[in-house]
């Protein structure tokens, strides 16, 4: 079945550091790919998405590019802030279904 | 719009007790789902519904029951609580169908502890 693998955390960075959180997937066909963010004590929010190969999703300074050849969707941000501290989930959705398949999540802590 | 609401926020049960977690949305979404979140496991789909009167099982349905009598509400029932059901439960909703992705909106979660 479909699956998502993302780097284990936790990740601790200093403010203004560069962030990469790796995500790879296993799926048939051409799934849509997503990053969700969960701030402490809250539900998940969609951060960005890409629906086809080579698409780049971006939001709030975060970016991820859908790489079909490497089945990857790595999340990057050039300069993190303390307010970016959260748990980040990579997920996929197959066409024709609303069901999301999530990775295990990566906890990010940014220190001032 | 209130979005997706869940009640209660916290609940403690004893083994064997039953309870219902409530989920409601006011966005007229057809698709609703329940996930559980456990440390190191990410979110796993319990049950989902593509419209009133239609439900189906997800990845981890055992011990849970759902029904969808209205578009707005999608309650999750624990029939006989077990310690393994200690988790944080999230409800989500979205439009359904069509060629484009429909963003799923998540509720704030219910933290359940079974003793």
Coordinates of C-alpha atoms in Angstrom, one line a residue:
Chain A
X1 CA 0.0 0.0 0.0
X2 CA 0.9 3.7 -0.1
X3 CA 3.3 5.0 2.5
X4 CA 5.2 8.1 3.5
X5 CA 8.5 8.2 5.2
X6 CA 9.9 11.3 6.8
X7 CA 13.0 12.0 8.8
X8 CA 12.9 11.2 12.4
X9 CA 13.0 14.0 14.9
X10 CA 13.2 15.9 16.9
X11 CA 15.1 18.6 15.1
X12 CA 16.5 21.5 17.0
X13 CA 17.7 24.7 15.3
X14 CA 18.8 28.2 16.2
X15 CA 16.8 31.1 14.8
X16 CA 17.7 32.0 11.2
X17 CA 19.1 28.6 10.5
X18 CA 18.3 26.7 7.3
X19 CA 15.7 23.9 7.6
X20 CA 15.3 20.7 5.6
X21 CA 12.9 17.9 6.6
X22 CA 13.1 15.0 4.3
X23 CA 10.1 13.2 3.0
X24 CA 9.9 10.2 0.6
X25 CA 6.9 8.3 -0.5
X26 CA 5.8 5.0 -2.0
X27 CA 2.7 5.0 -4.2
X28 CA 1.4 3.9 -7.5
X29 CA 0.5 6.5 -10.1
X30 CA 0.7 10.2 -9.4
X31 CA -0.4 11.1 -5.9
X32 CA -0.8 14.7 -4.6
X33 CA 1.7 15.6 -1.9
X34 CA 1.3 17.8 1.2
X35 CA 2.9 19.2 4.2
X36 CA 0.8 19.9 7.2
X37 CA 1.9 21.7 10.4
X38 CA 0.6 21.2 13.9
X39 CA 1.4 23.9 16.4
X40 CA 1.3 23.0 20.1
X41 CA -2.1 22.1 21.4
X42 CA -3.8 22.6 18.0
X43 CA -5.1 20.6 15.1
X44 CA -3.3 20.2 11.8
X45 CA -3.2 23.0 9.2
X46 CA -2.3 22.6 5.5
X47 CA 1.1 24.3 4.9
X48 CA 1.6 23.6 1.3
X49 CA 0.8 21.2 -1.5
X50 CA 1.9 20.0 -5.0
X51 CA -0.4 18.0 -7.3
X52 CA 2.0 16.9 -10.1
X53 CA 5.6 16.2 -10.8
X54 CA 8.0 19.2 -10.6
X55 CA 5.3 21.4 -8.9
X56 CA 6.7 23.6 -6.2
X57 CA 4.5 24.3 -3.2
X58 CA 5.2 27.4 -1.1
X59 CA 3.8 29.2 1.9
X60 CA 5.1 31.3 4.8
X61 CA 8.7 31.0 3.5
X62 CA 8.5 27.2 3.3
X63 CA 9.0 25.4 0.0
X64 CA 8.8 21.8 -1.3
X65 CA 9.2 20.4 -4.8
X66 CA 7.5 17.3 -6.0
X67 CA 10.3 15.1 -7.4
X68 CA 8.8 12.1 -9.2
X69 CA 12.2 10.6 -10.1
X70 CA 13.3 10.4 -6.5
X71 CA 9.8 10.1 -5.0
X72 CA 10.5 12.9 -2.7
X73 CA 8.9 16.1 -1.3
X74 CA 11.4 17.6 1.0
X75 CA 10.4 20.7 3.1
X76 CA 12.8 23.6 3.2
X77 CA 13.0 27.1 4.7
X78 CA 15.9 29.4 4.4
X79 CA 15.6 31.1 7.8
X80 CA 13.5 29.6 10.6
X81 CA 11.9 31.6 13.4
X82 CA 10.9 30.6 16.9
X83 CA 7.3 30.7 15.8
X84 CA 8.0 27.9 13.3
X85 CA 8.4 25.4 16.3
X86 CA 5.8 22.8 15.6
X87 CA 5.3 19.2 14.3
X88 CA 5.5 18.8 10.5
X89 CA 3.7 16.0 8.7
X90 CA 4.2 14.9 5.1
X91 CA 1.2 13.3 3.5
X92 CA 0.0 12.0 0.2
X93 CA -3.4 11.5 -1.5
X94 CA -4.3 9.4 -4.4
X95 CA -6.5 10.7 -7.2
X96 CA -10.1 9.7 -6.8
X97 CA -9.8 9.5 -3.0
X98 CA -10.0 12.0 -0.2
X99 CA -8.0 9.8 2.1
X100 CA -4.7 11.1 3.3
X101 CA -1.7 8.9 4.2
X102 CA 0.6 10.6 6.7
X103 CA 4.2 10.2 7.7
X104 CA 5.0 9.9 11.4
X105 CA 5.8 13.6 11.8
X106 CA 8.9 15.6 12.6
X107 CA 9.1 17.8 15.7
X108 CA 10.9 21.1 15.1
X109 CA 12.1 23.3 17.9
X110 CA 13.7 26.7 17.1
X111 CA 15.7 28.4 19.8
X112 CA 16.2 32.1 20.0
Chain B
X1 CA -17.9 29.9 10.3
X2 CA -16.8 27.8 13.3
X3 CA -15.0 25.3 11.0
X4 CA -14.6 21.9 12.5
X5 CA -15.5 21.6 16.1
X6 CA -14.8 18.7 18.5
X7 CA -16.1 17.9 22.0
X8 CA -14.9 17.2 24.5
X9 CA -11.3 18.5 24.5
X10 CA -10.3 16.1 27.2
X11 CA -11.8 12.8 28.5
X12 CA -10.7 10.2 31.0
X13 CA -12.4 6.8 30.9
X14 CA -12.2 3.6 32.7
X15 CA -11.6 0.3 30.8
X16 CA -14.9 -1.0 29.5
X17 CA -16.7 2.3 29.5
X18 CA -18.3 3.6 26.3
X19 CA -18.4 7.1 25.0
X20 CA -19.0 9.3 22.0
X21 CA -16.6 11.8 20.6
X22 CA -18.5 14.6 18.8
X23 CA -17.5 16.2 15.6
X24 CA -19.4 18.9 13.6
X25 CA -18.6 21.1 10.7
X26 CA -20.5 24.1 9.2
X27 CA -18.9 24.2 5.8
X28 CA -21.3 21.8 4.1
X29 CA -18.4 19.4 3.4
X30 CA -19.3 16.0 2.1
X31 CA -16.2 14.2 3.3
X32 CA -15.5 13.7 7.0
X33 CA -13.0 11.5 8.7
X34 CA -11.5 10.5 12.1
X35 CA -7.8 10.0 12.8
X36 CA -6.0 9.0 15.9
X37 CA -2.5 10.4 16.7
X38 CA -0.1 8.4 18.7
X39 CA 3.6 9.3 19.5
X40 CA 5.9 8.1 16.7
X41 CA 2.9 6.8 14.6
X42 CA 1.7 9.9 12.9
X43 CA -2.0 10.1 12.1
X44 CA -3.9 6.9 11.3
X45 CA -7.3 6.9 9.7
X46 CA -10.1 5.2 11.7
X47 CA -13.3 5.7 9.7
X48 CA -14.4 8.1 7.0
X49 CA -17.6 9.2 5.3
X50 CA -18.2 10.5 1.8
X51 CA -21.7 11.8 2.6
X52 CA -24.7 11.4 4.8
X53 CA -25.6 7.7 5.3
X54 CA -22.3 6.5 3.9
X55 CA -19.4 5.4 6.0
X56 CA -16.3 3.1 5.6
X57 CA -13.4 1.8 7.5
X58 CA -10.0 3.2 7.5
X59 CA -6.7 1.7 8.6
X60 CA -7.5 1.1 12.3
X61 CA -11.3 0.7 12.7
X62 CA -11.5 -2.0 15.4
X63 CA -13.2 -0.9 18.6
X64 CA -14.8 2.2 17.0
X65 CA -18.1 2.8 15.4
X66 CA -19.4 5.7 13.4
X67 CA -22.6 6.9 11.7
X68 CA -23.4 9.9 9.5
X69 CA -27.1 10.9 9.7
X70 CA -26.5 14.5 8.7
X71 CA -23.9 16.3 6.6
X72 CA -22.8 18.3 9.6
X73 CA -22.1 15.7 12.2
X74 CA -19.9 12.6 12.4
X75 CA -19.7 11.1 15.9
X76 CA -17.1 8.5 16.8
X77 CA -18.2 5.9 19.3
X78 CA -15.9 3.8 21.5
X79 CA -17.9 0.7 22.3
X80 CA -15.8 -0.6 25.2
X81 CA -12.8 1.5 25.9
X82 CA -9.4 -0.1 26.3
X83 CA -6.0 1.4 27.4
X84 CA -4.8 0.9 23.8
X85 CA -7.3 3.6 22.7
X86 CA -5.5 6.2 24.8
X87 CA -4.7 8.8 22.1
X88 CA -5.5 12.1 20.6
X89 CA -8.4 12.0 18.2
X90 CA -8.8 14.4 15.2
X91 CA -11.8 14.9 13.0
X92 CA -11.3 16.4 9.5
X93 CA -13.6 17.5 6.7
X94 CA -13.4 18.6 3.1
X95 CA -15.3 18.9 -0.1
X96 CA -15.4 15.6 -2.0
X97 CA -14.8 14.6 -5.6
X98 CA -13.6 16.5 -8.6
X99 CA -10.1 16.6 -10.2
X100 CA -8.6 19.1 -7.8
X101 CA -7.4 18.5 -4.3
X102 CA -9.8 19.7 -1.7
X103 CA -8.1 20.9 1.5
X104 CA -8.9 18.9 4.6
X105 CA -9.8 21.0 7.6
X106 CA -8.9 19.6 11.0
X107 CA -10.6 20.1 14.4
X108 CA -8.6 20.9 17.5
X109 CA -8.6 17.3 18.8
X110 CA -9.9 15.3 21.7
X111 CA -7.3 13.9 24.2
X112 CA -8.6 10.6 25.5
X113 CA -7.0 8.7 28.4
X114 CA -8.3 5.2 29.2
X115 CA -7.3 3.9 32.6

